[in-house]
XYZ file of C-alpha atoms in Angstrom:
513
model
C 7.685 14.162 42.023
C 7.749 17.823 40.277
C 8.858 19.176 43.511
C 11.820 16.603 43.823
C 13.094 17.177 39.884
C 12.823 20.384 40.388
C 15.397 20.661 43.439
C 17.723 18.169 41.737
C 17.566 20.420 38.480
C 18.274 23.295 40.610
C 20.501 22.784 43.556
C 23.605 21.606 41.791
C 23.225 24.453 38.936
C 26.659 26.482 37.867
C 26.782 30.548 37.529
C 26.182 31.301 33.772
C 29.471 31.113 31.624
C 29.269 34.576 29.206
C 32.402 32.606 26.965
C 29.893 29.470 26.883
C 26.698 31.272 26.433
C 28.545 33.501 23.393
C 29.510 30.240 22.075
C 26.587 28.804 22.137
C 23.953 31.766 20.840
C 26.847 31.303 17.864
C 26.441 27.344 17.241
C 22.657 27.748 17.467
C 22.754 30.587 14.869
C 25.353 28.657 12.787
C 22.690 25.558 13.316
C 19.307 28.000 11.934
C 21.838 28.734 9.190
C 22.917 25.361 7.982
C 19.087 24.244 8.152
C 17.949 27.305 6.413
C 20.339 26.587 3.302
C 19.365 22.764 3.591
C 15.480 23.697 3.551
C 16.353 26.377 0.489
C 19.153 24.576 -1.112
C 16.956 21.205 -1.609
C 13.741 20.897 -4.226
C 12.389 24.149 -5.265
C 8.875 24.974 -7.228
C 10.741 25.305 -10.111
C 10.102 22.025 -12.261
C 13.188 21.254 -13.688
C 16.060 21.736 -10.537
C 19.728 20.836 -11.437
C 19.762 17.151 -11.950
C 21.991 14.661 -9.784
C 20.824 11.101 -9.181
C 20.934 8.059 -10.831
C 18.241 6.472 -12.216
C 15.772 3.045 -12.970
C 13.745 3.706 -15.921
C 10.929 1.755 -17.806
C 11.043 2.331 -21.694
C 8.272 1.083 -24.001
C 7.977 1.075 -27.256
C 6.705 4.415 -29.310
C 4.025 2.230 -31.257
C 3.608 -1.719 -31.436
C 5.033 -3.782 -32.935
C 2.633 -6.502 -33.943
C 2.107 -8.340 -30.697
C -0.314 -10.044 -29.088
C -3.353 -8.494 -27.845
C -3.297 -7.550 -24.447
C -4.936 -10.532 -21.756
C -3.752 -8.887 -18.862
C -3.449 -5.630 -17.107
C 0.765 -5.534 -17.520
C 0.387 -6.598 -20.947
C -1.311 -2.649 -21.420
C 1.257 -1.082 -19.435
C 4.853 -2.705 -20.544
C 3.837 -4.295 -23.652
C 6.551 -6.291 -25.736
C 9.528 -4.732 -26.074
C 9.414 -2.705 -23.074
C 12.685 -2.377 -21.355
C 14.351 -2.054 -18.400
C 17.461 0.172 -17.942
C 20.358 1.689 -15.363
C 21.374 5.241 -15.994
C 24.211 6.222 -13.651
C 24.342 9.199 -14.601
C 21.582 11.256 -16.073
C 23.804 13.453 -18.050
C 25.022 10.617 -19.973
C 22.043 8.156 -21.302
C 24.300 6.284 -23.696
C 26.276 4.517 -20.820
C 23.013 3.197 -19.713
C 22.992 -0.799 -18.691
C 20.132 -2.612 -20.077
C 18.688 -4.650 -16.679
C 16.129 -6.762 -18.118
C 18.463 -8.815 -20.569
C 16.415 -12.312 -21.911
C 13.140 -10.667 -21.680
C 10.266 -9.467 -23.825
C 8.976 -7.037 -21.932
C 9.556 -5.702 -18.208
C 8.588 -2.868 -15.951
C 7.302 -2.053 -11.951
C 11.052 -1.692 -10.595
C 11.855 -1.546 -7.145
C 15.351 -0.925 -5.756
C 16.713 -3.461 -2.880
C 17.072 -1.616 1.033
C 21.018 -2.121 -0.068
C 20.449 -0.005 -3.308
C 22.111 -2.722 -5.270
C 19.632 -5.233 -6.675
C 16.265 -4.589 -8.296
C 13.196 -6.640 -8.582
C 11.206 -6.286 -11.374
C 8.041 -7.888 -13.516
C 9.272 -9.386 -16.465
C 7.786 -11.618 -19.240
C 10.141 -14.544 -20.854
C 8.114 -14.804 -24.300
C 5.214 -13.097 -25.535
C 3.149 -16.471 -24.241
C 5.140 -16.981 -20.647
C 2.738 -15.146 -18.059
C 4.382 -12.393 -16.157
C 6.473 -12.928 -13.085
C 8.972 -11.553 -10.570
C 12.799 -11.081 -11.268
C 15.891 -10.335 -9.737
C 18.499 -8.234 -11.056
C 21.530 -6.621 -9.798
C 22.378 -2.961 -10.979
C 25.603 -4.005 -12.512
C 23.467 -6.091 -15.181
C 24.195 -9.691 -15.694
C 20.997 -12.156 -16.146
C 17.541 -11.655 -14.311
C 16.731 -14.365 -11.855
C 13.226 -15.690 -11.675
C 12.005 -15.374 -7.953
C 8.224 -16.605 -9.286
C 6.979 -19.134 -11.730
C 3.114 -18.867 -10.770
C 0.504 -20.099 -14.214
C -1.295 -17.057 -13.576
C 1.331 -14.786 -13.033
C 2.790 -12.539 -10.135
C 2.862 -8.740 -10.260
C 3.406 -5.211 -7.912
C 7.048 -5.915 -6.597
C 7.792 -4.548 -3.243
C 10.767 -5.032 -0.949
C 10.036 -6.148 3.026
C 13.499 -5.773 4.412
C 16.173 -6.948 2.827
C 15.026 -10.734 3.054
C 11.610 -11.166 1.503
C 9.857 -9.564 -1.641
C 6.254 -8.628 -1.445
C 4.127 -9.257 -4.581
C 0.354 -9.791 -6.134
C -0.573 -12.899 -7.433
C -2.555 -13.954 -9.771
C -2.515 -11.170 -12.270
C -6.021 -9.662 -13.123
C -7.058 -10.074 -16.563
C -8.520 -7.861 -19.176
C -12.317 -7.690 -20.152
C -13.302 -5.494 -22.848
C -10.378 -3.531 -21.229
C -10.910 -3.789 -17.774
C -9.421 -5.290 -15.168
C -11.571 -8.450 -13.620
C -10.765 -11.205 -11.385
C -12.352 -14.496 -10.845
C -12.874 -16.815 -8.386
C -9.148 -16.622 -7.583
C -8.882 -13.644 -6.235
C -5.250 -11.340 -6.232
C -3.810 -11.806 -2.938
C -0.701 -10.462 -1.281
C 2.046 -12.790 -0.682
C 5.440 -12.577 0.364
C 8.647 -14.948 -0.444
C 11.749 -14.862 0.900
C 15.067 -15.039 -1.543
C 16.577 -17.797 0.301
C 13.873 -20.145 -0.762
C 10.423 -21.672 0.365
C 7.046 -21.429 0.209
C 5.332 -18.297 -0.736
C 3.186 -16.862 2.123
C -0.590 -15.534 1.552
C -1.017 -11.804 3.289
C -4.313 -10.714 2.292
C -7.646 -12.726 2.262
C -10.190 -10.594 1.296
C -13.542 -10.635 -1.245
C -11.507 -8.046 -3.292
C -8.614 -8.011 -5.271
C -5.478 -6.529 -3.338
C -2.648 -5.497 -5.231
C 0.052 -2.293 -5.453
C 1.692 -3.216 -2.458
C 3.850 -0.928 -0.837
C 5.971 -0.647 2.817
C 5.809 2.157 4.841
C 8.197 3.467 7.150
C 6.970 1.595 10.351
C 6.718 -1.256 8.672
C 3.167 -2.155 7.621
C 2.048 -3.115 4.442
C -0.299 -0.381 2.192
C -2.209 -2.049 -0.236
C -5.052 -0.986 -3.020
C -8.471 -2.811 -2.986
C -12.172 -2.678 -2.050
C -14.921 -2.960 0.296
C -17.391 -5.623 -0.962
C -20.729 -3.604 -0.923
C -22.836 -6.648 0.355
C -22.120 -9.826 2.469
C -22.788 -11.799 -0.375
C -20.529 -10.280 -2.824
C -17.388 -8.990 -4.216
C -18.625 -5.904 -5.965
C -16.847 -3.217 -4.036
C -19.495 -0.576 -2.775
C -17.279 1.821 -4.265
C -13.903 3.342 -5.803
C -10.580 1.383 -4.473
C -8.703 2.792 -1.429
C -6.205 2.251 1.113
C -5.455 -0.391 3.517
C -2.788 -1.769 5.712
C -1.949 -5.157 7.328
C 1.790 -5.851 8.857
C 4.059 -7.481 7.364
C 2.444 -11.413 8.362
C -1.053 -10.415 7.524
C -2.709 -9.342 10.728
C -4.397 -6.372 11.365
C -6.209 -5.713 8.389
C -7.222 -1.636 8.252
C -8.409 0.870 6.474
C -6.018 3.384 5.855
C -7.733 6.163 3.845
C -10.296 7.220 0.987
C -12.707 4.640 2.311
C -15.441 7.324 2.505
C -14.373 8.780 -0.767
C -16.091 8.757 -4.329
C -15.259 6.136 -7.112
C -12.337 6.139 -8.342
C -9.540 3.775 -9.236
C -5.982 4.587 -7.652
C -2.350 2.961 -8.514
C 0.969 3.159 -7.034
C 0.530 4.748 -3.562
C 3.941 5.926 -2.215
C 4.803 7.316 1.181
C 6.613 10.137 1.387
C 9.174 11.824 3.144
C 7.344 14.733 4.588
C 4.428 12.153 5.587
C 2.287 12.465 2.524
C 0.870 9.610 0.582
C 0.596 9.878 -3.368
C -1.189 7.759 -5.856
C -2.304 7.853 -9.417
C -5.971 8.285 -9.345
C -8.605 7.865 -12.646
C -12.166 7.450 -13.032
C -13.793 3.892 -11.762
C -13.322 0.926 -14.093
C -10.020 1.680 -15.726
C -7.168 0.417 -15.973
C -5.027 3.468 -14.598
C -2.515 3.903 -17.398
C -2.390 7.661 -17.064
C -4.540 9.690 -14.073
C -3.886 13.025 -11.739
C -1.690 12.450 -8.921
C -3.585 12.852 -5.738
C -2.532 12.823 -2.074
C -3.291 12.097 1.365
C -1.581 13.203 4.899
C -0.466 10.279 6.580
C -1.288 12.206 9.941
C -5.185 12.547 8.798
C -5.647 10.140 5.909
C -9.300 10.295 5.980
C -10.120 14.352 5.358
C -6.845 15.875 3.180
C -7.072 14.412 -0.053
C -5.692 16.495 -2.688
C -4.606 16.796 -6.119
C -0.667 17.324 -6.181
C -0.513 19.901 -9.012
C -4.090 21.389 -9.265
C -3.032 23.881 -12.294
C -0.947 20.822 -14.211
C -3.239 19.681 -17.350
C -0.962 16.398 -18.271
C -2.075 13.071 -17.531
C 0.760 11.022 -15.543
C 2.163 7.251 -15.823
C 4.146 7.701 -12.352
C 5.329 9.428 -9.602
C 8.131 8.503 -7.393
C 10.208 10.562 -4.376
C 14.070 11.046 -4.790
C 15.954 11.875 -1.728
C 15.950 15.705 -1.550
C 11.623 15.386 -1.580
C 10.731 16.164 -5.244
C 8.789 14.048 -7.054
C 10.256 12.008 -10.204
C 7.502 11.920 -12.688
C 6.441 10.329 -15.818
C 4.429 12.036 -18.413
C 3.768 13.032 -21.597
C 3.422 17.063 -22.244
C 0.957 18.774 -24.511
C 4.285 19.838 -26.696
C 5.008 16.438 -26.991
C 4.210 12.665 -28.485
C 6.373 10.432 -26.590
C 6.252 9.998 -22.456
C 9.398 11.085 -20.462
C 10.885 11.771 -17.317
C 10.536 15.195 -14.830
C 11.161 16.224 -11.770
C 9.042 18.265 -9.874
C 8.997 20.349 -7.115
C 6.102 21.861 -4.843
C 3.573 23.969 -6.246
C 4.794 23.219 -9.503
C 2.416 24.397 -12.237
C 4.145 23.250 -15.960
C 6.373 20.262 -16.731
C 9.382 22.155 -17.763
C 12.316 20.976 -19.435
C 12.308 16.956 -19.505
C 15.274 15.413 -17.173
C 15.545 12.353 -18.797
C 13.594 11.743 -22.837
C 15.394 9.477 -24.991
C 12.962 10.611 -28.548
C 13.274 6.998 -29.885
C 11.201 5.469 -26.477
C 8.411 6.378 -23.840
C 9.556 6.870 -20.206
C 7.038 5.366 -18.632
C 8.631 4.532 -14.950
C 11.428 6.201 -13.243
C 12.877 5.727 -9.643
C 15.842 7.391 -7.894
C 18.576 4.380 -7.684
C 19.738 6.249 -4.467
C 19.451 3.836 -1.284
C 15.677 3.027 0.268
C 14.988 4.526 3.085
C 15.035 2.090 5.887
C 11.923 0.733 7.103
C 11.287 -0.760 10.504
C 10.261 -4.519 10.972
C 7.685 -6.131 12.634
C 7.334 -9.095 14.765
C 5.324 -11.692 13.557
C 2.417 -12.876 16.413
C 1.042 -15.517 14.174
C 0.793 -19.446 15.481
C 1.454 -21.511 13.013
C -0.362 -24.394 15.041
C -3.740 -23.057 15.707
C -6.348 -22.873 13.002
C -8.390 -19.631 15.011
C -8.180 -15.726 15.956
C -9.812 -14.204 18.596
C -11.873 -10.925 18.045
C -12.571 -8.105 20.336
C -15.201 -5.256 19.261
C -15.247 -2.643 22.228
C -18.892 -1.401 21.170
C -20.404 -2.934 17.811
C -23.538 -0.177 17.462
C -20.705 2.626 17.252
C -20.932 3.805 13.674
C -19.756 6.770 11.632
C -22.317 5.695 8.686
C -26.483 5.980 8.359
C -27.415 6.792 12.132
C -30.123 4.109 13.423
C -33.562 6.277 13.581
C -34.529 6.488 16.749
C -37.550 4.255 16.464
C -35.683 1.415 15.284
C -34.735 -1.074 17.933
C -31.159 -1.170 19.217
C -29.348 -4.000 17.934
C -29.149 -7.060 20.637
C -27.270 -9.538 18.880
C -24.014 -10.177 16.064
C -24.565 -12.814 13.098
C -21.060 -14.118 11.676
C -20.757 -15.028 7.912
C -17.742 -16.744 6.884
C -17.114 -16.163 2.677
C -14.878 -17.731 0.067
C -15.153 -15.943 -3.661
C -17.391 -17.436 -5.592
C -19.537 -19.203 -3.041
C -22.622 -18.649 -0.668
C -21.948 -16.992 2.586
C -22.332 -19.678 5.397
C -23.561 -18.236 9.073
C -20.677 -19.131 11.338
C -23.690 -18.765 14.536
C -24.864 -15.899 16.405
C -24.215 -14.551 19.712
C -25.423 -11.851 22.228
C -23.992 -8.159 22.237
C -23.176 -7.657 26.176
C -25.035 -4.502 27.249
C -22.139 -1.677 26.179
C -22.219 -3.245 22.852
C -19.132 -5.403 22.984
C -18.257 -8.961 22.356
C -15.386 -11.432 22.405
C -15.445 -14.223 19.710
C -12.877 -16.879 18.389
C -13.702 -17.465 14.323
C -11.783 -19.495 11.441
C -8.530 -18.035 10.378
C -8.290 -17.009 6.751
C -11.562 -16.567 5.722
C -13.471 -13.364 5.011
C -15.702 -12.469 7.191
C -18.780 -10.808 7.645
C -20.436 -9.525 10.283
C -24.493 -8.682 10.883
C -26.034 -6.754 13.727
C -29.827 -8.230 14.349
C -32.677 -6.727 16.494
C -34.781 -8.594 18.972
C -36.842 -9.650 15.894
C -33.847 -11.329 14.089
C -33.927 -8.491 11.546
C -30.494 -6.669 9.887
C -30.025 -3.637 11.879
C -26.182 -3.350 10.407
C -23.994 -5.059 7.855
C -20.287 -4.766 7.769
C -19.316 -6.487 4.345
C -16.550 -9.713 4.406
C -13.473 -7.337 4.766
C -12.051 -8.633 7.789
C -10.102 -11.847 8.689
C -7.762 -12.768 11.147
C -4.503 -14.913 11.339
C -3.894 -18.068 12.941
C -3.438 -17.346 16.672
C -3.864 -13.270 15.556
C -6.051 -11.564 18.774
C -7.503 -8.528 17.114
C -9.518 -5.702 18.875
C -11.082 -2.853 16.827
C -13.906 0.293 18.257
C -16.854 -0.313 16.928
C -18.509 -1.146 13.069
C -17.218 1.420 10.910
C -16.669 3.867 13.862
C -15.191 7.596 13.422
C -12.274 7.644 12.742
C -11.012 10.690 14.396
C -12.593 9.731 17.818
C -10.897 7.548 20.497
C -12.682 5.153 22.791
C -13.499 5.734 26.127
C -11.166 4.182 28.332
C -13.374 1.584 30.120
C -13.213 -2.406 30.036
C -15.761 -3.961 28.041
C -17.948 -6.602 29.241
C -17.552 -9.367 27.411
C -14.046 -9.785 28.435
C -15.333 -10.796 31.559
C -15.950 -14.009 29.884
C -14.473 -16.116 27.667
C -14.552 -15.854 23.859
C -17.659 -17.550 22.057
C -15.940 -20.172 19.575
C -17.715 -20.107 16.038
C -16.661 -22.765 13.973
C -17.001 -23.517 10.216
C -17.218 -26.317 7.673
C -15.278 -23.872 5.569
C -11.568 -24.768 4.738
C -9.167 -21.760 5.258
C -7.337 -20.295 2.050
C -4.191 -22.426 1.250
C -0.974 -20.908 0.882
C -0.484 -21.192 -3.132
C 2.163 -24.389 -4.184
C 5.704 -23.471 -3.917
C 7.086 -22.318 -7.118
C 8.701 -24.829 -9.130
């Protein structure tokens, strides 16, 4: 074949043209030219370049005003009389269109793929719960896309069709976010009506949704640290699922320390940034970490290393800097910058109206476009099929070498707040594989027993699959930077071991009213 392009590449090839080849060496230095002064013409280190776009901003109030006290974790960050606004154009704040017209308090903003709508949490009255609105840019009334009792939060956009969202709303304990037996789930709704549609299914709460560029769905939560409960075994971190639930995944900081992160945003230049704070909190304010999409698992960072501020947000205009919120040493009120790499000080404020804080900020430039994803779910079977290629591969606590090798995989099926039930057990085939079928939307856990019946391995009740979903991962917890050998596993050779369970799958929540 190399032999046969090459004589087709050669044989019919002209004498070099000196005109065409002059021409050309000058369009390829004209091309290194135009690049260079795009590369040096875009988002310097200095912190406060020329300013150009248009932007979303949340205001809140400098002090409050007498309110309630806070029962949920957006009553801390927007409480009442916080504000949404349109500035179209940063050098003039007084023309600025007030977006959130009706309501008591509003905040999260995320601009449509179009670049003319925004969707937004928003509170009625101080006793309404929060839920999600729709607003164009040109103002006019908010429009209600939710009307869940317990709320709906984290606004994100999955094409142009369908809004992605948390509900219910975690409330406040002594400060801290808790959950209870309701657990926030993803869902997604689509404008033109119907039924909301449960994403996530999980022990843990899930929440701060976000779309990245291929399409899938990155998500904050945790890894239950037993199979009999929701406490996470650690700090929150990064997963993904696609846009119709399947394929749960960890994405990155899984093997990290505790910590509680906020607001993860995909980048341009492949990075991923988040707010990140010590376990337990809220996240109002935190250091602004990061994570390479290409190696998610060893390259997290902090952003701005010699930067002492605490910050509310971070968003990416179009020219790669990062749109900030925070509030500087010099001063009492939060407000807007925009940084640029390696910045080390907050420079001169963009946008700071003195009379309100600044707590959210996004470019109102046009989205990036995001790819979509076909759905593979069958909305007439109740099941998923699993495929584990070898289930005693593990990155975590090597088996001692006197310990037997596990023979055999236990499946728990979990709802929160109730006893694990043990969906049955089957055999491992000799390379460690196995095909099963289990319930759809349920948690589920999986156990790896010796010859003697005892726990060799536990993988906590992260995992589910969708109805008619056929999933295949490596191994239980297996390295991540490692492919599998390229072999078929045995227990394809037969067919799937059906596990069934008394358990009813998770309900999509009632339509809204």
């Amino acid at each position: 074949m190399m032999s046969l392009l090459q004589r087709v590449g050669t044989g019919h090839r002209r004498p070099p043209n000196p005109v065409a080849r002059t021409l050309t060496t000058g369009l390829a230095l004209v091309s290194v030219a135009v690049v260079a002064i795009g590369v040096f013409a875009g988002c310097r280190p200095n912190p406060s370049p020329a300013p150009r776009n248009a932007l979303v901003v949340v205001q809140t109030p400098q002090a409050s005003r007498g309110g309630p006290i806070p029962t949920t974790v957006l009553d801390l960050r927007y409480p009442d009389g916080s504000r949404l606004l349109y500035v179209p154009a940063i050098t003039n704040p007084d023309r600025s269109i007030l977006l959130s017209r009706g309501l008591v308090a509003a905040g999260a903003p995320v601009l449509s793929p179009d670049g003319q709508s925004v969707a937004f949490v928003g509170k009625a009255s101080a006793s309404n719960p929060w839920q999600i609105y729709l607003t164009s840019l040109a103002g006019g009334e908010p429009r209600p896309l939710t009307s869940f009792p317990q709320g709906a939060m984290d606004p994100a956009w999955i094409g142009s069709t369908r809004v992605l969202f948390t509900t219910p709303i975690p409330r406040l304990t002594s400060g801290v976010a808790t959950s209870g037996s309701d657990v926030p789930a993803l869902h997604s709704l689509a404008l033109t009506g119907g039924p909301p549609v449960r994403l996530t299914f999980g022990l843990a709460p899930a929440g701060d949704g976000t779309v990245l560029p291929d399409g899938r769905i990155l998500f904050v939560s945790t890894v239950p640290s037993s199979a009999s409960t929701a406490t996470p075994a650690g700090g929150q971190s990064l997963f993904t699922i696609n846009n119709d639930g399947t394929e749960i995944s960890a994405y990155g900081l899984q093997h990290d320390g505790p910590a509680a992160i906020r607001r993860p945003r995909h980048l341009s230049d492949g990075r991923v940034v988040f707010l990140a704070a010590g376990p337990g909190t809220t996240v109002l304010d935190g250091r602004i970490e990061q994570i390479l999409s290409s190696r998610p698992f060893r390259s997290r960072s902090v952003v701005f290393p010699q930067m002492t501020e605490s910050f509310r947000s971070a968003e990416c205009d179009q020219e790669g800097c990062l749109l900030v919120t925070l509030r500087s040493t010099t001063s009492e009120t939060y407000a807007v910058y925009r940084l640029g790499p390696g910045a080390t000080t907050s420079g001169t404020p963009w946008l700071d109206d003195p009379g309100w804080n600044e707590v959210e900020a996004i470019p109102a430039d046009t989205p990036p476009r995001t790819a979509g994803r076909l759905s593979t779910i069958d909305p007439d079977k109740n099941t998923g099929v699993l495929l584990c290629l070898d289930a005693r591969l593990t990155d975590r606590h090597p088996l001692p070498a006197h310990d037997p090798a596990p023979s055999t995989l236990r499946i728990t099926a979990h709802l929160p707040g109730s006893a694990p039930q043990i969906l049955g057990e089957t055999p491992l085939a000799a390379d460690g594989s196995f095909l099963v079928e289990v319930p759809a939307d349920i948690p589920l856990g999986f156990d790896l027993l010796d010859p003697a019946k005892q726990v060799v391995r536990r993988c906590p009740p992260s995992v589910w699959t969708r109805p008619g979903e056929n999933r295949a991962c490596i191994g239980c917890h297996e390295p991540h930077s490692t492919a599998p050998d390229n072999l078929r596993p045995l227990a394809v050779k037969k067919g799937p071991v059906r596990f069934q369970s008394s358990i009813v799958r998770l309900t999509q929540r009632p339509t809204n009213p």
